[in-house]
PDB file of C-alpha atoms in Angstrom:
ATOM      1  CA  UNK A   1      39.296-126.123  47.051  1.00 71.00           C
ATOM      2  CA  UNK A   2      39.177-127.902  43.757  1.00 89.00           C
ATOM      3  CA  UNK A   3      36.845-130.864  43.304  1.00 96.00           C
ATOM      4  CA  UNK A   4      37.473-133.445  40.579  1.00 97.00           C
ATOM      5  CA  UNK A   5      34.161-134.773  39.312  1.00 97.00           C
ATOM      6  CA  UNK A   6      33.087-137.806  37.257  1.00 97.00           C
ATOM      7  CA  UNK A   7      34.171-137.592  33.630  1.00 97.00           C
ATOM      8  CA  UNK A   8      36.972-135.096  34.292  1.00 97.00           C
ATOM      9  CA  UNK A   9      40.613-135.808  33.558  1.00 96.00           C
ATOM     10  CA  UNK A  10      43.381-134.512  35.773  1.00 95.00           C
ATOM     11  CA  UNK A  11      47.083-135.388  36.156  1.00 93.00           C
ATOM     12  CA  UNK A  12      46.530-136.100  39.874  1.00 94.00           C
ATOM     13  CA  UNK A  13      44.111-138.881  38.991  1.00 97.00           C
ATOM     14  CA  UNK A  14      46.999-141.142  37.965  1.00 97.00           C
ATOM     15  CA  UNK A  15      48.383-140.757  41.494  1.00 96.00           C
ATOM     16  CA  UNK A  16      44.959-141.201  43.071  1.00 97.00           C
ATOM     17  CA  UNK A  17      44.305-144.343  41.014  1.00 98.00           C
ATOM     18  CA  UNK A  18      47.688-145.775  42.074  1.00 96.00           C
ATOM     19  CA  UNK A  19      46.893-144.959  45.714  1.00 95.00           C
ATOM     20  CA  UNK A  20      43.505-146.677  45.432  1.00 97.00           C
ATOM     21  CA  UNK A  21      45.171-149.763  43.917  1.00 95.00           C
ATOM     22  CA  UNK A  22      47.606-149.949  46.854  1.00 92.00           C
ATOM     23  CA  UNK A  23      44.789-149.457  49.347  1.00 93.00           C
ATOM     24  CA  UNK A  24      42.848-152.252  47.633  1.00 94.00           C
ATOM     25  CA  UNK A  25      45.866-154.582  48.021  1.00 90.00           C
ATOM     26  CA  UNK A  26      45.889-153.857  51.743  1.00 87.00           C
ATOM     27  CA  UNK A  27      42.238-153.575  52.678  1.00 85.00           C
ATOM     28  CA  UNK A  28      40.425-155.252  49.784  1.00 87.00           C
ATOM     29  CA  UNK A  29      36.864-154.152  49.019  1.00 89.00           C
ATOM     30  CA  UNK A  30      38.037-150.947  47.302  1.00 93.00           C
ATOM     31  CA  UNK A  31      38.444-152.459  43.790  1.00 94.00           C
ATOM     32  CA  UNK A  32      41.542-151.046  42.119  1.00 96.00           C
ATOM     33  CA  UNK A  33      40.701-148.816  39.156  1.00 97.00           C
ATOM     34  CA  UNK A  34      42.608-148.806  35.851  1.00 97.00           C
ATOM     35  CA  UNK A  35      45.253-146.077  35.441  1.00 97.00           C
ATOM     36  CA  UNK A  36      43.495-143.719  33.040  1.00 97.00           C
ATOM     37  CA  UNK A  37      43.937-140.235  34.499  1.00 97.00           C
ATOM     38  CA  UNK A  38      40.166-139.855  34.137  1.00 98.00           C
ATOM     39  CA  UNK A  39      37.542-139.974  36.866  1.00 98.00           C
ATOM     40  CA  UNK A  40      35.759-142.793  35.038  1.00 98.00           C
ATOM     41  CA  UNK A  41      33.156-145.127  36.535  1.00 98.00           C
ATOM     42  CA  UNK A  42      35.669-147.694  37.901  1.00 98.00           C
ATOM     43  CA  UNK A  43      37.493-144.847  39.685  1.00 98.00           C
ATOM     44  CA  UNK A  44      34.227-143.351  40.953  1.00 98.00           C
ATOM     45  CA  UNK A  45      33.329-146.789  42.347  1.00 97.00           C
ATOM     46  CA  UNK A  46      36.751-147.171  43.998  1.00 97.00           C
ATOM     47  CA  UNK A  47      36.534-143.701  45.517  1.00 98.00           C
ATOM     48  CA  UNK A  48      33.011-144.373  46.790  1.00 98.00           C
ATOM     49  CA  UNK A  49      34.195-147.627  48.389  1.00 97.00           C
ATOM     50  CA  UNK A  50      37.139-145.821  49.998  1.00 97.00           C
ATOM     51  CA  UNK A  51      34.851-143.034  51.209  1.00 97.00           C
ATOM     52  CA  UNK A  52      32.480-145.597  52.739  1.00 96.00           C
ATOM     53  CA  UNK A  53      35.350-147.357  54.539  1.00 94.00           C
ATOM     54  CA  UNK A  54      36.580-143.959  55.773  1.00 95.00           C
ATOM     55  CA  UNK A  55      33.083-142.955  56.901  1.00 97.00           C
ATOM     56  CA  UNK A  56      33.019-140.025  54.472  1.00 98.00           C
ATOM     57  CA  UNK A  57      30.120-138.925  52.271  1.00 97.00           C
ATOM     58  CA  UNK A  58      30.056-141.305  49.277  1.00 97.00           C
ATOM     59  CA  UNK A  59      30.339-138.840  46.404  1.00 97.00           C
ATOM     60  CA  UNK A  60      32.829-140.675  44.189  1.00 97.00           C
ATOM     61  CA  UNK A  61      34.514-137.294  43.733  1.00 97.00           C
ATOM     62  CA  UNK A  62      37.927-136.100  44.845  1.00 97.00           C
ATOM     63  CA  UNK A  63      37.451-133.246  47.282  1.00 97.00           C
ATOM     64  CA  UNK A  64      39.716-131.850  49.980  1.00 96.00           C
ATOM     65  CA  UNK A  65      38.485-134.218  52.702  1.00 97.00           C
ATOM     66  CA  UNK A  66      38.780-137.321  50.497  1.00 97.00           C
ATOM     67  CA  UNK A  67      42.287-136.253  49.428  1.00 96.00           C
ATOM     68  CA  UNK A  68      43.340-135.794  53.080  1.00 96.00           C
ATOM     69  CA  UNK A  69      42.051-139.272  53.961  1.00 96.00           C
ATOM     70  CA  UNK A  70      43.831-140.823  50.960  1.00 96.00           C
ATOM     71  CA  UNK A  71      47.049-139.065  51.969  1.00 94.00           C
ATOM     72  CA  UNK A  72      46.673-140.361  55.538  1.00 93.00           C
ATOM     73  CA  UNK A  73      45.818-143.984  54.679  1.00 91.00           C
ATOM     74  CA  UNK A  74      48.207-144.514  51.766  1.00 90.00           C
ATOM     75  CA  UNK A  75      51.491-144.467  53.787  1.00 83.00           C
ATOM     76  CA  UNK A  76      49.941-146.830  56.333  1.00 83.00           C
ATOM     77  CA  UNK A  77      48.958-149.241  53.549  1.00 82.00           C
ATOM     78  CA  UNK A  78      52.425-149.075  51.965  1.00 80.00           C
ATOM     79  CA  UNK A  79      54.093-149.822  55.304  1.00 81.00           C
ATOM     80  CA  UNK A  80      51.682-152.665  56.015  1.00 73.00           C
ATOM     81  CA  UNK A  81      52.221-154.188  52.547  1.00 65.00           C
ATOM     82  CA  UNK A  82      55.988-153.877  52.997  1.00 63.00           C
ATOM     83  CA  UNK A  83      55.858-155.591  56.378  1.00 71.00           C
ATOM     84  CA  UNK A  84      53.645-158.397  55.079  1.00 67.00           C
ATOM     85  CA  UNK A  85      55.919-159.000  52.084  1.00 65.00           C
ATOM     86  CA  UNK A  86      59.053-159.066  54.270  1.00 68.00           C
ATOM     87  CA  UNK A  87      57.507-161.612  56.625  1.00 70.00           C
ATOM     88  CA  UNK A  88      56.796-163.972  53.672  1.00 68.00           C
ATOM     89  CA  UNK A  89      60.511-164.305  52.882  1.00 62.00           C
TER      90      UNK A  89
END
């Protein structure tokens, strides 16, 4: 599988950065990266934080396992954020 490494740009990184921002809203301690489409240092740091929380190797890269964990946690975070926002009304 493809691995996105530090310094590389990729269209999927916009999606990944948005997912990390949502996960940071829910769990904190991930630090939302800017939306650049580049695997820059803020995104590497966010990915490493997410990998640590997910008990994955902290590479700061997007590999198949990290992508699968992002895809699994993101819908849970969206649903949790939605529920929390509804209960504040």
